[in-house]
Coordinates of C-alpha atoms in Angstrom, one line a residue:
X23 CA 0.0 0.0 0.0
X24 CA 1.2 3.5 -0.9
X25 CA 0.9 6.0 1.9
X26 CA 0.7 9.8 1.4
X27 CA 3.4 12.3 2.4
X28 CA 2.6 15.4 4.3
X29 CA 2.4 18.8 2.9
X30 CA 4.6 21.7 4.0
X31 CA 3.6 25.3 3.4
X32 CA 4.9 28.9 3.4
X33 CA 3.2 31.6 5.4
X34 CA 2.2 34.1 2.6
X35 CA 2.4 37.7 3.8
X36 CA 2.8 37.1 7.5
X37 CA 5.6 39.0 9.3
X38 CA 7.5 35.7 9.7
X39 CA 7.3 34.9 6.0
X40 CA 11.0 35.5 5.2
X41 CA 12.3 33.4 8.0
X42 CA 9.7 30.6 7.4
X43 CA 10.6 30.5 3.7
X44 CA 14.3 30.1 4.6
X45 CA 13.3 27.3 7.0
X46 CA 11.3 25.6 4.2
X47 CA 14.3 26.0 1.8
X48 CA 16.5 24.2 4.4
X49 CA 13.8 21.6 4.9
X50 CA 13.4 20.7 1.2
X51 CA 17.2 20.7 0.7
X52 CA 17.6 18.1 3.5
X53 CA 19.3 20.5 6.0
X54 CA 17.0 19.4 8.8
X55 CA 18.9 20.8 11.8
X56 CA 19.0 24.2 10.2
X57 CA 15.3 23.9 9.2
X58 CA 14.3 22.9 12.7
X59 CA 16.2 25.9 14.2
X60 CA 14.5 28.3 11.8
X61 CA 11.0 26.9 12.5
X62 CA 11.6 27.1 16.3
X63 CA 12.8 30.7 15.9
X64 CA 9.6 31.6 14.1
X65 CA 7.6 29.9 16.9
X66 CA 9.7 31.7 19.5
X67 CA 8.2 34.9 18.2
X68 CA 4.7 33.4 17.6
X69 CA 4.0 30.0 19.2
X70 CA 0.7 29.7 17.4
X71 CA 2.0 30.2 13.9
X72 CA 0.2 27.5 12.0
X73 CA 2.6 27.1 9.1
X74 CA 5.7 26.9 11.3
X75 CA 3.9 24.4 13.5
X76 CA 2.7 22.3 10.6
X77 CA 6.1 22.2 8.9
X78 CA 8.0 21.5 12.1
X79 CA 5.5 18.6 12.7
X80 CA 6.3 17.2 9.3
X81 CA 10.0 17.3 10.1
X82 CA 9.5 15.8 13.6
X83 CA 7.3 12.9 12.2
X84 CA 10.1 12.1 9.7
X85 CA 12.5 11.8 12.6
X86 CA 10.1 9.5 14.6
X87 CA 9.5 12.3 17.2
X88 CA 5.8 11.6 16.9
X89 CA 4.4 13.0 20.1
X90 CA 6.2 16.3 19.6
X91 CA 4.8 16.4 16.1
X92 CA 1.2 15.8 17.4
X93 CA 1.6 18.7 19.8
X94 CA 2.7 20.9 16.9
X95 CA -0.3 19.9 14.8
X96 CA -2.7 20.6 17.7
X97 CA -1.3 24.2 17.9
X98 CA -1.4 24.6 14.1
X99 CA -5.1 23.5 14.0
X100 CA -6.1 25.7 16.9
X101 CA -4.8 28.7 14.9
X102 CA -5.9 27.5 11.4
X103 CA -8.3 24.6 10.8
X104 CA -6.9 24.0 7.3
X105 CA -7.6 20.8 5.3
X106 CA -3.9 20.0 4.6
X107 CA -3.1 20.3 8.3
X108 CA -5.9 17.9 9.1
X109 CA -4.7 15.5 6.4
X110 CA -1.1 15.7 7.8
X111 CA -2.5 15.0 11.3
X112 CA -4.3 11.9 9.9
X113 CA -0.9 10.6 8.6
X114 CA 0.7 11.0 12.0
X115 CA -2.2 9.4 13.8
X116 CA -2.0 6.5 11.4
X117 CA 1.7 6.1 12.4
X118 CA 0.6 6.1 16.0
X119 CA -2.0 3.4 15.3
X120 CA -4.8 5.7 16.4
X121 CA -6.9 4.8 13.4
X122 CA -10.2 6.0 14.6
X123 CA -8.8 9.5 15.3
X124 CA -6.9 9.3 12.0
X125 CA -10.2 8.6 10.2
X126 CA -11.9 11.5 11.8
X127 CA -9.0 13.8 10.9
X128 CA -9.0 12.7 7.2
X129 CA -12.8 13.0 7.0
X130 CA -12.6 16.5 8.4
X131 CA -10.1 17.4 5.7
X132 CA -12.3 16.0 3.0
X133 CA -15.4 17.7 4.4
X134 CA -13.7 21.1 4.6
X135 CA -12.4 20.7 1.0
X136 CA -14.5 18.1 -0.9
X137 CA -12.3 18.6 -4.0
X138 CA -9.1 17.6 -2.1
X139 CA -7.9 14.3 -3.7
X140 CA -5.1 13.7 -1.2
X141 CA -7.6 13.8 1.7
X142 CA -9.8 11.1 0.0
X143 CA -6.7 9.0 -0.8
X144 CA -5.6 9.2 2.8
X145 CA -9.1 8.3 4.1
X146 CA -9.0 5.3 1.8
X147 CA -5.8 4.1 3.3
X148 CA -7.1 4.5 6.8
X149 CA -10.4 2.7 6.0
X150 CA -8.4 -0.1 4.5
X151 CA -6.4 -0.5 7.6
X152 CA -9.6 -0.5 9.7
X153 CA -10.8 -3.4 7.5
X154 CA -13.5 -1.6 5.6
X155 CA -12.4 -2.4 2.0
X156 CA -15.6 -1.3 0.5
X157 CA -15.5 2.1 2.0
X158 CA -11.8 2.4 1.1
X159 CA -12.5 1.7 -2.5
X160 CA -15.2 4.4 -2.6
X161 CA -12.6 6.9 -1.1
X162 CA -10.0 5.9 -3.7
X163 CA -12.5 6.3 -6.5
X164 CA -13.4 9.7 -5.2
X165 CA -9.8 10.7 -5.3
X166 CA -9.4 9.4 -8.8
X167 CA -12.5 11.4 -10.0
X168 CA -10.8 14.5 -8.8
X169 CA -7.3 13.5 -10.0
X170 CA -7.4 10.8 -12.6
X171 CA -3.6 10.6 -13.0
X172 CA -3.1 9.9 -9.2
X173 CA -1.0 6.7 -9.6
X174 CA -1.0 6.1 -5.8
X175 CA -4.8 5.8 -5.7
X176 CA -4.8 3.6 -8.8
X177 CA -2.2 1.3 -7.2
X178 CA -4.0 1.1 -3.8
X179 CA -7.4 0.5 -5.5
X180 CA -5.7 -2.3 -7.5
X181 CA -4.5 -3.8 -4.2
X182 CA -8.1 -4.1 -3.1
X183 CA -9.2 -5.7 -6.3
X184 CA -6.4 -8.3 -5.9
X185 CA -7.3 -9.0 -2.3
X186 CA -10.9 -9.6 -3.4
X187 CA -9.7 -12.1 -6.0
X188 CA -10.2 -9.9 -9.0
X189 CA -6.7 -10.4 -10.4
X190 CA -7.6 -9.2 -13.9
X191 CA -9.1 -5.9 -12.5
X192 CA -6.0 -5.5 -10.3
X193 CA -3.7 -6.0 -13.2
X194 CA -5.5 -3.3 -15.3
X195 CA -5.3 -0.8 -12.5
X196 CA -1.6 -1.4 -11.9
X197 CA -0.9 -0.9 -15.6
X198 CA -2.8 2.4 -15.5
X199 CA -0.8 3.5 -12.5
X200 CA 2.4 2.7 -14.3
X201 CA 1.3 4.6 -17.3
X202 CA 0.4 7.8 -15.5
X203 CA 3.2 7.7 -12.9
X204 CA 6.1 5.4 -13.8
X205 CA 8.2 6.8 -11.0
X206 CA 6.1 4.8 -8.5
X207 CA 7.7 1.4 -7.7
X208 CA 4.8 -0.3 -6.0
X209 CA 2.7 -0.8 -9.2
X210 CA 5.6 -2.6 -10.8
X211 CA 6.1 -4.8 -7.7
X212 CA 2.4 -5.6 -7.4
X213 CA 1.6 -6.1 -11.1
X214 CA 4.5 -8.6 -11.2
X215 CA 2.9 -10.5 -8.2
X216 CA -0.6 -10.5 -9.8
X217 CA 0.7 -11.8 -13.1
X218 CA 2.6 -14.5 -11.2
X219 CA -0.5 -15.4 -9.3
X220 CA -2.3 -15.7 -12.7
X221 CA 0.4 -18.1 -13.9
X222 CA 1.7 -15.6 -16.4
X223 CA 5.3 -15.9 -15.0
X224 CA 7.1 -14.8 -18.2
X225 CA 5.0 -11.6 -18.3
X226 CA 5.7 -11.0 -14.6
X227 CA 9.4 -11.3 -15.2
X228 CA 9.2 -8.6 -18.0
X229 CA 7.3 -6.3 -15.7
X230 CA 9.7 -6.7 -12.8
X231 CA 12.7 -6.2 -15.0
X232 CA 11.1 -3.0 -16.4
X233 CA 10.4 -1.9 -12.9
X234 CA 14.0 -2.5 -11.9
X235 CA 15.2 -0.3 -14.8
X236 CA 13.1 2.5 -13.4
X237 CA 14.1 1.8 -9.8
X238 CA 17.5 0.1 -9.8
X239 CA 18.1 0.7 -6.1
X240 CA 14.8 -0.8 -4.8
X241 CA 15.8 -4.0 -3.1
X242 CA 12.2 -5.2 -2.6
X243 CA 11.5 -5.1 -6.4
X244 CA 14.8 -6.8 -7.1
X245 CA 13.9 -9.6 -4.5
X246 CA 10.6 -10.1 -6.2
X247 CA 12.4 -10.6 -9.5
X248 CA 14.7 -13.2 -7.9
X249 CA 11.7 -15.2 -6.5
X250 CA 9.9 -15.1 -9.8
X251 CA 12.9 -16.6 -11.6
X252 CA 12.2 -19.9 -9.8
X253 CA 8.8 -20.4 -11.4
X254 CA 10.0 -20.7 -15.0
X255 CA 12.1 -23.5 -16.6
X256 CA 13.6 -21.1 -19.1
X257 CA 16.3 -19.6 -16.8
X258 CA 19.3 -21.9 -16.1
X259 CA 20.4 -22.5 -12.5
X260 CA 23.7 -20.7 -13.1
X261 CA 22.0 -17.6 -14.3
X262 CA 19.7 -17.7 -11.3
X263 CA 22.7 -17.9 -9.0
X264 CA 24.4 -15.0 -10.7
X265 CA 21.2 -12.9 -10.4
X266 CA 21.3 -13.5 -6.6
X267 CA 24.9 -12.5 -6.4
X268 CA 24.1 -9.3 -8.4
X269 CA 21.3 -8.5 -5.9
X270 CA 24.0 -8.9 -3.1
X271 CA 26.4 -6.6 -5.0
X272 CA 23.9 -3.9 -5.5
X273 CA 22.0 -3.9 -2.2
X274 CA 23.7 -5.9 0.5
X275 CA 27.4 -5.7 0.1
X276 CA 27.6 -1.9 0.7
X277 CA 26.0 -2.5 4.1
X278 CA 28.3 -5.2 5.3
X279 CA 30.6 -3.9 7.9
X280 CA 34.3 -4.7 7.7
X281 CA 36.2 -6.9 10.2
X282 CA 34.6 -6.3 13.6
X283 CA 34.3 -7.7 17.1
X284 CA 31.1 -8.8 18.8
X285 CA 30.3 -8.5 22.5
X286 CA 29.0 -12.1 22.6
X287 CA 30.7 -14.5 25.0
X288 CA 32.7 -16.8 22.8
X289 CA 32.5 -19.8 25.1
X290 CA 31.9 -22.7 22.8
X291 CA 29.6 -24.8 24.9
X292 CA 27.4 -22.3 26.6
X293 CA 23.7 -21.8 26.1
X294 CA 23.1 -20.1 22.7
X295 CA 20.9 -17.1 22.1
X296 CA 19.1 -17.9 18.8
X297 CA 17.1 -15.3 16.9
X298 CA 14.4 -16.2 14.3
X299 CA 13.4 -13.5 11.9
X300 CA 10.1 -14.0 10.0
X301 CA 7.0 -12.2 8.7
X302 CA 5.2 -15.6 8.9
X303 CA 4.6 -16.1 12.6
X304 CA 0.9 -16.4 11.8
X305 CA -1.4 -18.6 9.8
X306 CA 1.0 -19.1 6.9
X307 CA 2.4 -22.2 5.2
X308 CA 5.8 -21.6 6.8
X309 CA 4.4 -21.7 10.3
X310 CA 3.7 -25.5 9.9
X311 CA 7.4 -26.0 9.8
X312 CA 8.5 -23.2 12.2
X313 CA 6.3 -24.3 15.1
X314 CA 7.7 -27.9 15.5
X315 CA 11.3 -26.5 15.9
X316 CA 10.3 -23.8 18.3
X317 CA 8.2 -26.1 20.4
X318 CA 10.9 -28.8 20.7
X319 CA 14.0 -26.7 21.2
X320 CA 15.8 -27.6 24.3
X321 CA 15.6 -24.5 26.4
X322 CA 18.8 -25.6 28.2
X323 CA 20.6 -25.4 24.9
X324 CA 19.1 -22.4 23.2
X325 CA 17.3 -19.2 24.3
X326 CA 14.8 -18.3 21.6
X327 CA 14.2 -14.7 20.4
X328 CA 11.5 -14.2 17.7
X329 CA 11.6 -11.1 15.6
X330 CA 8.2 -10.7 14.0
X331 CA 8.5 -8.8 10.8
X332 CA 4.8 -8.5 10.0
X333 CA 1.9 -6.9 11.9
X334 CA -0.4 -9.9 11.0
X335 CA -1.4 -11.7 14.2
X336 CA -3.8 -14.6 14.8
X337 CA -4.2 -17.7 16.9
X338 CA -1.0 -19.2 15.4
X339 CA 0.9 -16.0 16.4
X340 CA -0.3 -16.5 20.0
X341 CA 1.0 -20.1 20.1
X342 CA 4.4 -19.1 18.6
X343 CA 4.7 -16.1 20.9
X344 CA 4.2 -18.5 23.9
X345 CA 7.1 -20.6 22.6
X346 CA 9.6 -17.8 22.4
X347 CA 11.7 -16.7 25.3
X348 CA 11.5 -13.1 23.9
X349 CA 9.2 -11.7 21.3
X350 CA 10.3 -8.6 19.3
X351 CA 7.9 -6.9 16.9
X352 CA 10.1 -5.2 14.2
X353 CA 7.5 -4.3 11.5
X354 CA 7.7 -0.7 12.6
X355 CA 11.5 -0.6 12.6
X356 CA 13.7 0.1 9.5
X357 CA 16.4 -2.4 8.8
X358 CA 19.2 -0.4 10.5
X359 CA 17.1 0.0 13.7
X360 CA 16.1 -3.7 13.6
X361 CA 19.8 -4.7 13.2
X362 CA 20.7 -2.5 16.1
X363 CA 18.1 -4.3 18.2
X364 CA 19.4 -7.7 17.3
X365 CA 22.9 -6.6 18.2
X366 CA 21.7 -5.2 21.5
X367 CA 20.0 -8.5 22.2
X368 CA 23.4 -10.2 21.9
X369 CA 22.0 -12.8 19.5
X370 CA 24.6 -15.5 18.7
X371 CA 22.9 -17.1 15.8
X372 CA 20.4 -15.2 13.7
X373 CA 18.1 -17.3 11.4
X374 CA 16.3 -15.9 8.3
X375 CA 13.0 -17.7 7.7
X376 CA 12.0 -15.7 4.6
X377 CA 14.8 -15.0 2.1
X378 CA 13.5 -12.9 -0.8
X379 CA 9.8 -13.5 -0.1
X380 CA 7.1 -11.0 1.0
X381 CA 7.9 -8.8 4.0
X382 CA 11.3 -10.4 4.4
X383 CA 14.2 -8.4 5.9
X384 CA 17.3 -9.3 4.0
X385 CA 18.9 -5.9 4.5
X386 CA 18.7 -6.5 8.2
X387 CA 21.0 -9.5 7.7
X388 CA 23.2 -7.5 5.3
X389 CA 24.3 -5.5 8.3
X390 CA 25.6 -8.6 10.0
X391 CA 24.2 -7.9 13.5
X392 CA 24.9 -11.4 14.8
X393 CA 28.2 -13.3 14.7
X394 CA 26.6 -16.3 12.8
X395 CA 23.7 -15.9 10.3
X396 CA 21.7 -18.8 8.8
X397 CA 19.1 -19.1 6.1
X398 CA 16.4 -21.8 6.4
X399 CA 13.0 -22.8 5.2
X400 CA 11.1 -19.9 3.6
X401 CA 13.1 -19.4 0.4
X402 CA 14.1 -22.2 -2.0
X403 CA 17.5 -21.0 -2.9
X404 CA 20.6 -19.1 -1.8
X405 CA 20.1 -15.6 -0.5
X406 CA 23.1 -14.6 -2.6
X407 CA 24.5 -12.6 0.4
X408 CA 28.1 -12.4 1.7
X409 CA 26.6 -11.7 5.1
X410 CA 24.7 -15.0 5.3
X411 CA 27.0 -17.7 6.6
X412 CA 25.1 -21.0 6.3
X413 CA 21.9 -22.5 4.8
X414 CA 20.2 -25.5 6.3
X415 CA 19.2 -28.2 3.8
X416 CA 19.7 -31.9 3.2
X417 CA 21.5 -34.2 0.8
X418 CA 18.4 -34.9 -1.3
X419 CA 17.3 -31.3 -1.7
X420 CA 20.8 -30.1 -2.3
X421 CA 23.1 -32.9 -3.5
X422 CA 26.8 -32.2 -3.0
X423 CA 28.6 -30.6 -6.0
X424 CA 26.6 -28.2 -8.1
X425 CA 24.4 -27.1 -5.2
X426 CA 27.5 -26.0 -3.3
X427 CA 28.7 -23.9 -6.3
X428 CA 25.3 -22.3 -6.6
X429 CA 25.1 -21.2 -3.0
X430 CA 26.7 -18.1 -1.5
X431 CA 26.3 -19.7 1.9
X432 CA 28.0 -22.8 3.3
X433 CA 25.4 -25.6 2.9
X434 CA 24.7 -27.6 6.1
X435 CA 23.0 -30.8 5.3
X436 CA 20.8 -32.1 8.1
X437 CA 21.0 -35.9 8.3
X438 CA 17.3 -36.8 7.9
X439 CA 15.8 -33.9 6.0
X440 CA 15.6 -30.2 6.4
X441 CA 11.9 -30.1 7.4
X442 CA 9.6 -31.0 10.3
X443 CA 5.9 -30.7 9.6
X444 CA 2.9 -29.9 11.8
X445 CA -0.5 -30.1 10.1
X446 CA -2.7 -27.0 10.3
X447 CA -5.5 -28.9 12.1
X448 CA -6.0 -32.4 13.4
X449 CA -8.3 -34.3 11.0
X450 CA -8.5 -38.0 10.2
X451 CA -8.0 -39.0 6.6
X452 CA -10.7 -40.7 4.7
X453 CA -10.3 -44.5 4.6
X454 CA -12.0 -44.7 1.2
X455 CA -10.0 -44.8 -2.1
X456 CA -11.8 -42.4 -4.5
X457 CA -10.8 -44.5 -7.6
X458 CA -12.5 -47.6 -6.2
X459 CA -15.6 -45.7 -5.3
X460 CA -16.0 -43.7 -8.5
X461 CA -14.5 -46.0 -11.0
X462 CA -11.8 -43.7 -12.2
X463 CA -8.6 -42.1 -10.9
X464 CA -8.7 -38.5 -9.7
X465 CA -5.4 -36.6 -9.9
X466 CA -5.0 -33.3 -8.1
X467 CA -2.8 -30.4 -7.3
X468 CA -3.5 -27.7 -4.7
X469 CA -0.4 -25.7 -5.5
X470 CA -0.7 -22.0 -6.4
X471 CA -1.1 -21.1 -10.0
X472 CA 2.3 -19.5 -10.3
X473 CA 3.8 -23.0 -10.2
X474 CA 1.4 -24.3 -12.9
X475 CA 3.3 -23.2 -16.0
X476 CA 2.3 -24.2 -19.6
X477 CA 5.0 -26.9 -19.4
X478 CA 3.2 -28.4 -16.3
X479 CA -0.1 -28.2 -18.1
X480 CA 1.2 -30.1 -21.1
X481 CA 2.7 -32.8 -18.8
X482 CA -0.6 -33.2 -16.9
X483 CA -2.5 -33.4 -20.2
X484 CA -0.3 -36.2 -21.3
X485 CA -1.0 -38.1 -18.0
X486 CA -4.7 -37.6 -18.6
X487 CA -4.4 -38.9 -22.1
X488 CA -2.6 -42.0 -20.9
X489 CA -5.2 -42.7 -18.2
X490 CA -8.3 -42.2 -20.4
X491 CA -11.0 -42.2 -17.7
X492 CA -9.1 -40.0 -15.2
X493 CA -10.0 -36.6 -13.9
X494 CA -7.8 -33.7 -12.6
X495 CA -8.8 -31.4 -9.7
X496 CA -6.8 -28.1 -9.3
X497 CA -7.5 -25.9 -6.3
X498 CA -6.0 -22.4 -5.8
X499 CA -7.3 -19.0 -4.7
X500 CA -6.5 -17.6 -8.2
X501 CA -9.2 -19.7 -9.8
X502 CA -11.7 -17.4 -8.2
X503 CA -10.7 -14.9 -10.9
X504 CA -12.7 -15.5 -14.1
X505 CA -9.8 -14.5 -16.4
X506 CA -7.4 -16.9 -14.7
X507 CA -9.9 -19.8 -14.9
X508 CA -10.5 -19.1 -18.6
X509 CA -6.8 -19.0 -19.3
X510 CA -6.2 -22.4 -17.7
X511 CA -9.2 -23.9 -19.3
X512 CA -7.8 -22.7 -22.6
X513 CA -4.4 -24.1 -21.9
X514 CA -5.8 -27.6 -21.2
X515 CA -8.1 -27.3 -24.3
X516 CA -5.0 -26.5 -26.4
X517 CA -3.3 -29.6 -25.0
X518 CA -6.3 -31.7 -26.1
X519 CA -8.0 -32.1 -22.7
X520 CA -11.8 -31.9 -22.6
X521 CA -13.3 -29.3 -20.2
X522 CA -15.2 -31.9 -18.2
X523 CA -12.0 -33.7 -17.2
X524 CA -10.5 -30.7 -15.3
X525 CA -12.1 -29.0 -12.3
X526 CA -10.7 -25.6 -11.3
X527 CA -11.6 -24.9 -7.7
X528 CA -11.1 -21.7 -5.7
X529 CA -9.9 -21.3 -2.1
X530 CA -11.7 -23.4 0.5
X531 CA -12.5 -21.4 3.7
X532 CA -10.9 -22.9 6.7
X533 CA -8.0 -25.3 7.2
X534 CA -10.2 -28.3 7.9
X535 CA -12.2 -27.9 4.7
X536 CA -9.0 -27.5 2.8
X537 CA -7.6 -30.8 4.1
X538 CA -10.9 -32.5 3.6
X539 CA -10.7 -31.7 -0.1
X540 CA -7.9 -34.3 -0.3
X541 CA -10.6 -37.0 0.4
X542 CA -11.6 -36.8 -3.2
X543 CA -8.0 -37.1 -4.6
X544 CA -6.2 -40.4 -5.4
X545 CA -2.8 -39.0 -6.6
X546 CA -1.3 -35.6 -6.0
X547 CA 0.8 -34.2 -8.9
X548 CA 3.7 -32.0 -7.8
X549 CA 4.6 -28.9 -9.9
X550 CA 7.9 -28.3 -11.6
X551 CA 10.4 -26.6 -11.6
X552 CA 8.9 -25.1 -8.4
X553 CA 7.9 -28.0 -6.2
X554 CA 5.2 -27.8 -3.5
X555 CA 6.2 -28.1 0.1
X556 CA 3.2 -27.6 2.4
X557 CA 0.9 -28.9 -0.3
X558 CA 2.9 -32.1 -0.5
X559 CA 3.0 -32.6 3.2
X560 CA -0.7 -31.9 3.5
X561 CA -1.5 -34.5 0.8
X562 CA 0.6 -37.1 2.4
X563 CA -0.9 -36.4 5.8
X564 CA -4.4 -36.9 4.3
X565 CA -3.4 -40.3 2.7
X566 CA -2.6 -39.1 -0.8
X567 CA 0.6 -40.1 -2.5
X568 CA 2.6 -37.4 -4.4
X569 CA 4.4 -37.9 -7.7
X570 CA 7.3 -35.4 -8.2
X571 CA 10.1 -34.7 -10.7
X572 CA 13.5 -34.3 -9.0
X573 CA 15.3 -31.6 -10.9
X574 CA 18.8 -30.1 -10.5
X575 CA 18.2 -27.4 -7.8
X576 CA 16.6 -27.1 -4.4
X577 CA 13.4 -25.5 -5.7
X578 CA 12.8 -28.6 -7.8
X579 CA 14.0 -31.2 -5.3
X580 CA 12.0 -30.4 -2.2
X581 CA 9.4 -33.0 -3.3
X582 CA 12.1 -35.7 -3.5
X583 CA 13.3 -34.8 -0.1
X584 CA 9.9 -35.1 1.4
X585 CA 9.1 -38.4 -0.3
X586 CA 12.5 -39.9 0.5
X587 CA 11.9 -39.2 4.2
X588 CA 8.6 -41.1 3.9
X589 CA 10.1 -44.1 2.2
X590 CA 8.5 -43.2 -1.1
X591 CA 11.6 -42.2 -3.1
X592 CA 10.3 -44.3 -6.0
X593 CA 7.7 -41.6 -6.6
X594 CA 10.4 -39.0 -7.3
X595 CA 11.2 -39.3 -11.0
X596 CA 14.5 -38.3 -12.6
X597 CA 13.1 -36.7 -15.7
X598 CA 9.9 -35.6 -17.4
X599 CA 9.2 -39.0 -19.0
X600 CA 9.7 -40.7 -15.7
X601 CA 7.4 -38.2 -14.0
X602 CA 4.6 -38.9 -16.5
X603 CA 5.3 -42.7 -16.4
X604 CA 5.3 -42.8 -12.6
X605 CA 2.0 -41.1 -12.4
X606 CA 0.4 -43.3 -15.0
X607 CA 1.8 -46.5 -13.4
X608 CA 0.5 -45.5 -10.0
X609 CA -2.9 -44.8 -11.4
X610 CA -3.0 -48.3 -12.8
X611 CA -2.2 -49.9 -9.5
X612 CA -5.4 -49.6 -7.5
X613 CA -4.2 -52.1 -4.9
X614 CA -1.2 -49.9 -4.1
X615 CA -3.3 -46.8 -4.0
X616 CA -5.7 -48.4 -1.5
X617 CA -2.7 -49.6 0.6
X618 CA -1.1 -46.1 0.6
X619 CA -4.4 -44.5 1.5
X620 CA -4.8 -46.9 4.4
X621 CA -1.2 -46.6 5.7
X622 CA 0.0 -43.2 4.7
X623 CA -0.8 -41.5 8.0
X624 CA 1.2 -44.1 9.9
X625 CA 4.0 -43.9 7.4
X626 CA 4.2 -40.1 7.8
X627 CA 4.0 -40.3 11.5
X628 CA 7.0 -42.7 11.6
X629 CA 9.1 -40.5 9.3
X630 CA 11.6 -37.7 10.2
X631 CA 9.0 -35.2 9.1
X632 CA 7.0 -36.0 12.3
X633 CA 10.0 -36.6 14.6
X634 CA 9.9 -33.0 15.9
X635 CA 12.2 -33.6 18.9
X636 CA 14.8 -35.5 16.7
X637 CA 14.7 -32.6 14.2
X638 CA 15.3 -30.1 16.9
X639 CA 18.3 -32.0 18.2
X640 CA 19.8 -32.1 14.7
X641 CA 19.3 -28.4 14.2
X642 CA 20.8 -27.7 17.6
X643 CA 23.8 -29.8 16.8
X644 CA 24.2 -27.8 13.5
X645 CA 24.0 -24.6 15.4
X646 CA 26.6 -25.8 18.0
X647 CA 29.0 -26.7 15.2
X648 CA 28.5 -23.3 13.6
X649 CA 29.1 -21.5 16.9
X650 CA 32.2 -23.4 17.8
X651 CA 33.6 -22.6 14.3
X652 CA 32.9 -18.9 14.9
X653 CA 34.3 -19.0 18.4
X654 CA 37.5 -20.6 17.2
X655 CA 38.1 -17.9 14.6
X656 CA 36.6 -14.9 16.5
X657 CA 39.8 -13.0 16.6
X658 CA 39.4 -11.9 12.9
X659 CA 35.6 -12.1 12.6
X660 CA 35.9 -15.2 10.4
X661 CA 32.9 -17.5 9.8

């Protein structure tokens, strides 16, 4: 979401006009100390001067001196109830999370000047944060009627369309925002995400690359491009690796401090203070893998500090917070401040759980606030960063050799797999085998549409051709968008698959209903080159075998890692023909399907995926080895 900036103003013909204009000149030139001194000089002569109070408040807000800024706005409004000052106050109150007061201030600005587009735009932002998407959309549209070329309003209105499932409408609005205001980065970022969600990955890459040409220093946009590269088979692994290193060179390396000393006690065997940084301490796919480790950590071995990088909170957040020794919200801190907090907390090992995904904080890690830094879980590749020391994986997901050359971090291969899984809810799988009840095999994939490329569609179409009576069920939130449904129906039609053989289902409300949808699936088909992770674990948990294609890199080998841990490595094919053949052969073996349905829950429960204490011990052993290595070389800050 794009938020408005405040407005500064000169004082016209007032006696203080000359001095205030000089202050404003300093302010706009970035000479903030000089500007503050001049504003205060004006206020020394007239404490009620509304323009000096307003401008000083703008300066103070930018410096996070918010309560001082609020007092300045109160004095300004007492002298001059001006719409821009009310609008500025609304921005400040939003910062302070006083959203009801912010809404009243923005509504006052709009009421005093109904033709003030910035007030309507700001009101839309506040209403959106209050959860009233409908009213927010009305406010944005009012701003656009007054100012049609307001790219910020177009972009934020597009956000609402996307959140409501109207991906096509969102894409159109983002394109309009780019056309009228190409200096805005957010429409490029968000259009790329929408196109990816629609499965139009190649178009998304073009948009993100164009955005990066306009905004070469925007690390977030560059990170989105890195993530998008994993969805297409057209970019070789070596190029993907170089793209990550380029991200590091442009954004992270300049922030990496030189040789330095840390205040941490280097004793090799003491209790370690481990920090986990994530925006996904909530109902998110990654939480199914984070929680088992946090829950089973030996508190005598590690002291847990969680740095929550998102404001999203729910019942999962409450559970995870209870498992942490210390909980630090950092969504309101910039990367430098968050890094300073980590250093002040004397974190020994700092773990990144998000990589280059949404709301991640890679530039926090770039500042190297902890002696040892580790990537794990949330991102299927190297971070590309010099500042990241290690990445946790396993020998199936990252076989020795090429994987080491394509990683900026030292790969640490856990002995029994790099994941431990906790299902979102406890539900029993159906004992019935759909193929036996319905007389035909039902394939399925609940992966997001970004992973279902035209190459995947063609492979699935071939499977359906070879199993003539079979059906395919796809389920993803994006299928709630009519344009996306039509596009995928067209792709299958082009591949020779009749419409009645493919069901495109939208998001199911609630975790239990989502898992229950597996009751109607015989065989889950993994996506490639970007494998599923949570979807594969969910399918297995509900008694459904998964067929995958084990490619060359981590992103395309997670399925093989999961299946190997469950003793089903034969369902991980080595190439496309093997993938298709494995799925067809399994569909022809109804006895095995029934046996797997009956025994899969026990199989998964006996696997390393469900051995949460054992997984925690392996991670702790890896952390201890990392720490001892650092302690042995601490005199020069070596890894």
